[in-house]
Amino acid sequence: MSLRWALLGASTIARQRMVSAIRAVGGTIVAVQSGDLDRASAFAADFALPLAVTDIRHALSGADAVYISSTNDRHCTQALTALAAGCHVLCEKPVATSIEDARAMVAAAETARRVLAVNHHLRHNGVNRAIREQMRAGAVGQVRAIIVSNGGWLPEELRRWRLSGEGSGIALDKTVHDVDLLRFLLGTEPIAVNASTSGPPDQPAQAIMGVLEFDGGVLAQFYDDFNAPHGQTRIEVIGDRGRLIAEDCLSGRPAGTLGISDANGTRPLPVDHENPYAEVIRDLHRAIAAGTPPAASGRDGAIALSAALSAIRSARTSGRLAIESIA
Ligand code: NDP
């Protein structure tokens, strides 16, 4: 399958990861749209794209699919416009900034009979896939808890809209990834959350730590931070017969290691590394061709968003909160 793509957003992630991922899987990028024509034109020149525009509808003419990587507050409107124009949509996380918007996007995709996928690329990281296989094979027995450490340093050039305004803050940036990955690993749903946050007063939190309760009783601790320059991403899966330890597995790079510790000692486990973003595009192709949901659908994005929003509310109200379910 070869799709013609329009990029909605002249963003860093499009520049650093997604243009090459789309092209690696045989896609053609026919347009880039930005709120700023100079930025769109510079982007188009850098990647030899034929069209740079500010008008979304202009970008959509001649496209089969869009990749939305604008600021979070624009995801919903852009997705609704693209779906109404008959395009498949790969939307960045968070899928939207409110559950109502996320639901509207899911409904619009159903009405338009188009695929709405969310770029929860961590499902395609080789280490995370290997963790899931080990869990499913019973390598650590009955899973009791998972600890996700996702703190790092937000580069200076990205310290703009992520720090204040609609759709900003660490929970919409990182916690949504944690929740989606935990759902992918466990195959069950988060039902409640209890979190604490830190950051400058009167701004969305820049660090968050909390506990998610999953259906079936597994507890998951998560830690996300914009200001941890020595943060090393890490996942620990604790079962009643052993423990899986993954390091450096929450970035966009095809990187990371996995080991197991059990009654036979501690040893490394094999991992097949793939470019997770290219895998997201391949998966979208599969979903379009087969008429089946993508690995991370709009509904998956909505569930991750719901849990992240509940985590923020729980930090404000200092207590455990049930997570609003997505039908
Ligand atoms: P950027 O800040 O680079 O881009 C977001 C938007 O900001 C762009 O679409 C652009 O708007 C505007 N912008 C870009 N550069 C500048 C600039 N120099 N000055 C002012 N405005 C600028 O964000 P990211 O690429 O980091 O993130 C974009 C989206 O992708 C977000 O939704 C984020 O959550 C998601 N993301 C996902 C990742 C993943 O692995 N799945 C990783 C990183 C980000 P315009 O288009 O109007 O020009």
Short mmCIF file of C-alpha atoms and ligand atoms in Angstrom, two decimals:
data_model
loop_
_atom_site.label_atom_id
_atom_site.label_comp_id
_atom_site.label_asym_id
_atom_site.label_seq_id
_atom_site.Cartn_x
_atom_site.Cartn_y
_atom_site.Cartn_z
CA MET A 1 0.00 0.00 0.00
CA SER A 2 1.27 3.47 -0.85
CA LEU A 3 -0.54 6.37 0.83
CA ARG A 4 -0.40 10.05 -0.05
CA TRP A 5 0.09 11.94 3.21
CA ALA A 6 -0.57 15.50 4.32
CA LEU A 7 1.31 16.64 7.42
CA LEU A 8 -0.80 18.85 9.70
CA GLY A 9 1.88 20.49 11.83
CA ALA A 10 5.42 21.56 10.96
CA SER A 11 6.63 20.01 14.17
CA THR A 12 9.81 18.61 15.66
CA ILE A 13 8.48 15.05 15.79
CA ALA A 14 7.48 15.20 12.13
CA ARG A 15 10.92 16.54 11.29
CA GLN A 16 12.90 14.11 13.43
CA ARG A 17 10.90 10.90 13.16
CA MET A 18 7.78 10.79 11.04
CA VAL A 19 8.82 12.04 7.60
CA SER A 20 11.44 9.29 7.44
CA ALA A 21 9.04 6.72 8.92
CA ILE A 22 6.33 7.50 6.34
CA ARG A 23 8.84 7.34 3.51
CA ALA A 24 10.44 4.14 4.86
CA VAL A 25 7.09 2.41 4.47
CA GLY A 26 6.54 3.67 0.92
CA GLY A 27 4.37 6.72 1.61
CA THR A 28 4.49 9.96 -0.34
CA ILE A 29 4.13 13.27 1.49
CA VAL A 30 2.13 15.64 -0.69
CA ALA A 31 1.73 18.64 1.62
CA VAL A 32 2.66 20.23 4.90
CA GLN A 33 0.31 22.60 6.73
CA SER A 34 1.28 25.03 9.47
CA GLY A 35 -0.26 28.05 11.13
CA ASP A 36 2.77 29.94 9.86
CA LEU A 37 3.49 29.94 6.12
CA ASP A 38 7.21 30.62 6.62
CA ARG A 39 7.51 27.59 8.90
CA ALA A 40 5.57 25.42 6.44
CA SER A 41 7.71 26.62 3.52
CA ALA A 42 10.97 25.99 5.38
CA PHE A 43 9.75 22.50 6.32
CA ALA A 44 8.71 21.77 2.74
CA ALA A 45 12.08 22.96 1.43
CA ASP A 46 14.00 20.82 3.91
CA PHE A 47 12.13 17.67 2.91
CA ALA A 48 11.42 18.44 -0.76
CA LEU A 49 7.63 18.50 -0.29
CA PRO A 50 5.57 19.89 -3.19
CA LEU A 51 3.07 21.97 -1.17
CA ALA A 52 3.33 24.23 1.92
CA VAL A 53 0.08 25.84 3.09
CA THR A 54 -1.74 27.34 6.06
CA ASP A 55 -5.18 26.20 4.89
CA ILE A 56 -5.95 22.66 6.05
CA ARG A 57 -8.47 21.92 3.28
CA HIS A 58 -5.88 22.87 0.70
CA ALA A 59 -3.43 20.45 2.30
CA LEU A 60 -6.03 17.66 2.29
CA SER A 61 -6.86 17.83 -1.40
CA GLY A 62 -4.91 14.98 -2.95
CA ALA A 63 -4.18 13.23 0.38
CA ASP A 64 -5.36 9.77 1.50
CA ALA A 65 -4.12 10.17 5.07
CA VAL A 66 -2.98 12.87 7.46
CA TYR A 67 -0.42 12.86 10.22
CA ILE A 68 -1.43 15.37 12.92
CA SER A 69 1.46 16.61 15.05
CA SER A 70 0.33 20.13 15.84
CA THR A 71 0.01 21.38 19.43
CA ASN A 72 -2.34 19.22 21.48
CA ASP A 73 -5.16 21.78 21.52
CA ARG A 74 -5.49 21.53 17.70
CA HIS A 75 -5.63 17.74 17.34
CA CYS A 76 -9.41 17.39 17.59
CA THR A 77 -10.42 20.13 15.14
CA GLN A 78 -7.84 19.03 12.59
CA ALA A 79 -8.83 15.36 12.88
CA LEU A 80 -12.53 16.16 12.44
CA THR A 81 -11.73 18.23 9.34
CA ALA A 82 -9.54 15.48 7.88
CA LEU A 83 -12.06 12.71 8.58
CA ALA A 84 -14.87 14.77 7.04
CA ALA A 85 -12.69 15.13 3.93
CA GLY A 86 -12.35 11.33 3.73
CA CYS A 87 -8.76 10.99 5.01
CA HIS A 88 -7.44 8.34 7.36
CA VAL A 89 -5.89 9.96 10.43
CA LEU A 90 -2.76 9.21 12.41
CA CYS A 91 -2.99 11.63 15.34
CA GLU A 92 -0.34 12.40 17.88
CA LYS A 93 -0.95 11.79 21.54
CA PRO A 94 -2.77 12.99 23.51
CA VAL A 95 -5.53 12.25 21.02
CA ALA A 96 -7.33 15.36 22.33
CA THR A 97 -7.42 17.52 25.44
CA SER A 98 -10.90 16.54 26.64
CA ILE A 99 -12.81 13.27 26.72
CA GLU A 100 -15.71 14.90 24.88
CA ASP A 101 -13.39 15.84 22.01
CA ALA A 102 -11.84 12.37 21.95
CA ARG A 103 -15.29 10.77 21.80
CA ALA A 104 -16.27 13.11 18.95
CA MET A 105 -13.17 12.02 17.02
CA VAL A 106 -13.92 8.32 17.51
CA ALA A 107 -17.52 8.86 16.39
CA ALA A 108 -16.43 10.88 13.36
CA ALA A 109 -14.04 8.12 12.25
CA GLU A 110 -16.84 5.56 12.53
CA THR A 111 -19.20 7.76 10.52
CA ALA A 112 -16.56 8.44 7.86
CA ARG A 113 -15.49 4.75 7.86
CA ARG A 114 -11.88 5.85 8.10
CA VAL A 115 -9.10 4.68 10.41
CA LEU A 116 -8.25 6.91 13.37
CA ALA A 117 -4.95 5.79 14.89
CA VAL A 118 -2.96 7.41 17.68
CA ASN A 119 0.84 7.54 17.67
CA HIS A 120 1.35 5.54 20.85
CA HIS A 121 4.59 4.26 19.36
CA LEU A 122 5.75 2.53 22.57
CA ARG A 123 3.55 -0.43 21.64
CA HIS A 124 6.01 -0.97 18.80
CA ASN A 125 9.24 -0.70 20.78
CA GLY A 126 10.99 -4.09 20.63
CA VAL A 127 11.69 -4.17 24.37
CA ASN A 128 8.08 -3.48 25.24
CA ARG A 129 6.91 -6.18 22.83
CA ALA A 130 9.36 -8.62 24.42
CA ILE A 131 8.09 -7.71 27.91
CA ARG A 132 4.55 -8.49 26.80
CA GLU A 133 5.59 -11.82 25.29
CA GLN A 134 7.40 -12.78 28.49
CA MET A 135 4.40 -11.80 30.60
CA ARG A 136 2.04 -13.79 28.38
CA ALA A 137 4.35 -16.81 28.49
CA GLY A 138 4.20 -16.67 32.29
CA ALA A 139 7.93 -15.98 32.68
CA VAL A 140 7.39 -14.12 35.96
CA GLY A 141 4.24 -15.93 37.06
CA GLN A 142 1.27 -13.93 38.21
CA VAL A 143 2.00 -10.23 37.72
CA ARG A 144 1.53 -8.25 40.93
CA ALA A 145 2.83 -4.78 40.03
CA ILE A 146 4.50 -2.74 37.30
CA ILE A 147 6.70 0.30 37.88
CA VAL A 148 7.16 2.75 34.99
CA SER A 149 9.85 5.40 35.34
CA ASN A 150 9.53 7.95 32.53
CA GLY A 151 11.34 11.02 33.80
CA GLY A 152 13.71 12.94 31.54
CA TRP A 153 14.78 16.37 30.41
CA LEU A 154 12.49 18.36 28.11
CA PRO A 155 14.88 20.06 25.65
CA GLU A 156 14.97 23.88 25.75
CA GLU A 157 13.57 24.17 22.20
CA LEU A 158 10.45 22.24 23.26
CA ARG A 159 9.76 24.40 26.34
CA ARG A 160 6.93 26.35 24.73
CA TRP A 161 3.30 25.17 24.64
CA ARG A 162 4.08 22.07 26.75
CA LEU A 163 4.52 24.22 29.86
CA SER A 164 1.38 26.38 29.88
CA GLY A 165 -1.94 26.80 28.09
CA GLU A 166 -4.56 24.33 26.93
CA GLY A 167 -3.21 20.83 26.46
CA SER A 168 0.03 21.48 28.34
CA GLY A 169 1.61 19.67 31.27
CA ILE A 170 3.42 16.43 31.91
CA ALA A 171 0.32 14.21 32.23
CA LEU A 172 -0.91 14.90 28.70
CA ASP A 173 2.63 14.53 27.42
CA LYS A 174 3.93 11.42 29.17
CA THR A 175 1.29 9.84 31.41
CA VAL A 176 -0.87 9.08 28.36
CA HIS A 177 2.05 7.04 26.98
CA ASP A 178 2.47 5.19 30.31
CA VAL A 179 -1.23 4.32 30.48
CA ASP A 180 -1.36 3.11 26.90
CA LEU A 181 1.75 0.98 27.38
CA LEU A 182 0.43 -0.51 30.63
CA ARG A 183 -2.85 -1.43 28.90
CA PHE A 184 -0.83 -2.99 26.07
CA LEU A 185 1.24 -5.04 28.53
CA LEU A 186 -1.56 -6.09 30.87
CA GLY A 187 -4.48 -6.41 28.48
CA THR A 188 -6.76 -5.01 31.18
CA GLU A 189 -8.24 -1.58 31.90
CA PRO A 190 -7.21 1.06 34.44
CA ILE A 191 -10.07 1.63 36.87
CA ALA A 192 -8.73 4.14 39.40
CA VAL A 193 -5.77 6.44 40.00
CA ASN A 194 -4.15 8.31 42.86
CA ALA A 195 -1.42 10.82 41.95
CA SER A 196 0.67 13.72 43.22
CA THR A 197 2.25 16.41 41.09
CA SER A 198 4.89 19.13 41.31
CA GLY A 199 5.84 22.20 39.33
CA PRO A 200 5.55 25.98 39.35
CA PRO A 201 2.38 27.28 41.01
CA ASP A 202 -0.52 28.19 38.69
CA GLN A 203 0.88 26.12 35.83
CA PRO A 204 0.11 22.57 34.77
CA ALA A 205 2.30 20.04 36.55
CA GLN A 206 5.79 19.34 35.23
CA ALA A 207 6.22 16.13 37.24
CA ILE A 208 3.72 13.51 38.32
CA MET A 209 3.89 10.27 40.28
CA GLY A 210 0.97 8.03 40.96
CA VAL A 211 -0.57 4.60 41.21
CA LEU A 212 -3.05 3.12 38.76
CA GLU A 213 -5.28 0.23 39.76
CA PHE A 214 -5.98 -2.14 36.90
CA ASP A 215 -8.96 -4.40 36.51
CA GLY A 216 -7.83 -7.75 37.93
CA GLY A 217 -5.84 -6.21 40.76
CA VAL A 218 -2.44 -5.29 39.28
CA LEU A 219 -1.04 -2.03 40.68
CA ALA A 220 1.09 0.20 38.42
CA GLN A 221 3.25 3.02 39.66
CA PHE A 222 4.21 5.76 37.17
CA TYR A 223 6.65 8.66 37.34
CA ASP A 224 6.87 11.30 34.59
CA ASP A 225 9.00 14.43 34.67
CA PHE A 226 10.15 17.22 32.32
CA ASN A 227 13.05 18.22 34.61
CA ALA A 228 15.09 15.10 35.34
CA PRO A 229 18.26 15.45 33.24
CA HIS A 230 19.64 12.16 34.51
CA GLY A 231 16.37 10.27 34.20
CA GLN A 232 16.72 6.81 32.67
CA THR A 233 13.49 5.32 31.42
CA ARG A 234 12.71 1.98 33.00
CA ILE A 235 9.98 -0.63 33.43
CA GLU A 236 9.91 -3.27 36.12
CA VAL A 237 7.33 -6.06 36.04
CA ILE A 238 7.06 -7.84 39.36
CA GLY A 239 5.48 -11.27 39.37
CA ASP A 240 5.16 -13.97 42.01
CA ARG A 241 7.88 -16.06 40.32
CA GLY A 242 10.26 -13.43 38.96
CA ARG A 243 10.90 -9.91 37.78
CA LEU A 244 11.44 -8.35 34.33
CA ILE A 245 13.66 -5.29 34.18
CA ALA A 246 13.72 -3.10 31.05
CA GLU A 247 15.95 -0.06 30.65
CA ASP A 248 15.85 2.78 28.11
CA CYS A 249 12.65 1.48 26.57
CA LEU A 250 10.43 4.60 26.60
CA SER A 251 12.05 6.82 24.00
CA GLY A 252 11.45 7.02 20.27
CA ARG A 253 14.69 5.22 19.49
CA PRO A 254 14.79 1.52 18.60
CA ALA A 255 16.76 0.93 21.78
CA GLY A 256 16.68 -0.60 25.23
CA THR A 257 17.53 -3.77 27.10
CA LEU A 258 15.52 -6.43 28.89
CA GLY A 259 16.51 -8.85 31.64
CA ILE A 260 14.86 -11.32 33.96
CA SER A 261 15.59 -12.13 37.55
CA ASP A 262 14.12 -15.31 39.05
CA ALA A 263 15.05 -18.43 40.97
CA ASN A 264 17.63 -19.25 38.25
CA GLY A 265 19.43 -15.94 38.69
CA THR A 266 19.58 -12.79 36.58
CA ARG A 267 20.14 -12.87 32.81
CA PRO A 268 19.52 -10.77 29.69
CA LEU A 269 16.69 -11.61 27.30
CA PRO A 270 16.77 -11.18 23.49
CA VAL A 271 15.06 -8.18 21.89
CA ASP A 272 14.31 -7.49 18.20
CA HIS A 273 14.70 -3.75 17.68
CA GLU A 274 12.54 -2.05 15.02
CA ASN A 275 11.93 1.61 14.24
CA PRO A 276 8.73 2.05 16.30
CA TYR A 277 7.43 4.91 14.16
CA ALA A 278 7.79 2.97 10.92
CA GLU A 279 5.92 0.15 12.65
CA VAL A 280 3.10 2.58 13.51
CA ILE A 281 2.76 3.39 9.80
CA ARG A 282 2.92 -0.29 8.81
CA ASP A 283 0.24 -1.04 11.37
CA LEU A 284 -1.96 1.74 9.95
CA HIS A 285 -1.60 0.17 6.49
CA ARG A 286 -2.70 -3.17 7.94
CA ALA A 287 -5.70 -1.55 9.61
CA ILE A 288 -6.78 0.19 6.40
CA ALA A 289 -6.33 -2.93 4.28
CA ALA A 290 -8.05 -5.32 6.71
CA GLY A 291 -10.72 -2.95 8.01
CA THR A 292 -9.61 -3.78 11.57
CA PRO A 293 -8.61 -1.40 14.38
CA PRO A 294 -4.99 -0.18 14.48
CA ALA A 295 -2.74 -1.16 17.40
CA ALA A 296 -3.61 2.11 19.14
CA SER A 297 -7.01 3.34 17.99
CA GLY A 298 -8.84 6.56 18.75
CA ARG A 299 -10.60 4.71 21.55
CA ASP A 300 -7.25 3.63 22.99
CA GLY A 301 -6.13 7.25 22.86
CA ALA A 302 -9.33 8.29 24.63
CA ILE A 303 -8.78 5.76 27.42
CA ALA A 304 -5.20 6.95 27.94
CA LEU A 305 -6.44 10.55 28.00
CA SER A 306 -9.21 9.72 30.47
CA ALA A 307 -6.72 8.13 32.88
CA ALA A 308 -4.27 11.04 32.55
CA LEU A 309 -7.01 13.60 33.19
CA SER A 310 -8.15 11.61 36.21
CA ALA A 311 -4.56 11.56 37.49
CA ILE A 312 -4.42 15.35 37.29
CA ARG A 313 -7.77 15.68 39.07
CA SER A 314 -6.70 13.20 41.73
CA ALA A 315 -3.59 15.27 42.46
CA ARG A 316 -5.78 18.37 42.88
CA THR A 317 -8.26 16.64 45.16
CA SER A 318 -5.67 14.56 47.04
CA GLY A 319 -7.41 11.26 46.68
CA ARG A 320 -8.12 8.11 44.74
CA LEU A 321 -10.40 8.70 41.78
CA ALA A 322 -12.29 6.30 39.55
CA ILE A 323 -11.33 6.67 35.87
CA GLU A 324 -14.20 7.60 33.55
CA SER A 325 -14.67 4.69 31.19
CA ILE A 326 -14.83 5.08 27.41
CA ALA A 327 -17.71 3.15 25.85
P1 NDP B 1 6.67 21.21 18.39
O1 NDP B 1 6.60 22.31 19.38
O2 NDP B 1 7.95 20.98 17.67
O3 NDP B 1 5.54 21.39 17.29
C1 NDP B 1 4.19 21.58 17.62
C2 NDP B 1 3.66 22.79 16.87
O4 NDP B 1 4.29 23.94 17.36
C3 NDP B 1 3.98 22.74 15.38
O5 NDP B 1 2.96 22.07 14.68
C4 NDP B 1 4.10 24.19 15.02
O6 NDP B 1 2.84 24.76 14.71
C5 NDP B 1 4.56 24.84 16.31
N1 NDP B 1 6.01 25.10 16.24
C6 NDP B 1 6.98 24.28 15.77
N2 NDP B 1 8.18 24.88 15.87
C7 NDP B 1 7.96 26.09 16.41
C8 NDP B 1 8.79 27.18 16.75
N3 NDP B 1 10.11 27.13 16.55
N4 NDP B 1 8.22 28.26 17.30
C9 NDP B 1 6.88 28.33 17.50
N5 NDP B 1 6.05 27.32 17.18
C10 NDP B 1 6.58 26.23 16.65
O7 NDP B 1 6.17 19.91 19.16
P2 NDP B 1 6.55 18.38 19.05
O8 NDP B 1 6.95 17.99 17.70
O9 NDP B 1 7.44 18.02 20.14
O10 NDP B 1 5.11 17.72 19.39
C11 NDP B 1 4.06 17.80 18.45
C12 NDP B 1 3.00 16.77 18.82
O11 NDP B 1 3.57 15.48 18.78
C13 NDP B 1 2.42 16.92 20.22
O12 NDP B 1 1.07 16.55 20.19
C14 NDP B 1 3.21 15.92 21.05
O13 NDP B 1 2.48 15.46 22.17
C15 NDP B 1 3.44 14.83 20.05
N6 NDP B 1 4.67 14.06 20.26
C16 NDP B 1 4.61 12.71 20.19
C17 NDP B 1 5.72 11.94 20.32
C18 NDP B 1 5.63 10.46 20.16
O14 NDP B 1 6.65 9.80 20.27
N7 NDP B 1 4.48 9.89 19.89
C19 NDP B 1 7.02 12.53 20.60
C20 NDP B 1 7.01 13.98 20.60
C21 NDP B 1 5.86 14.70 20.43
P3 NDP B 1 2.42 24.90 13.18
O15 NDP B 1 2.21 23.52 12.71
O16 NDP B 1 1.18 25.71 13.19
O17 NDP B 1 3.56 25.54 12.50
#
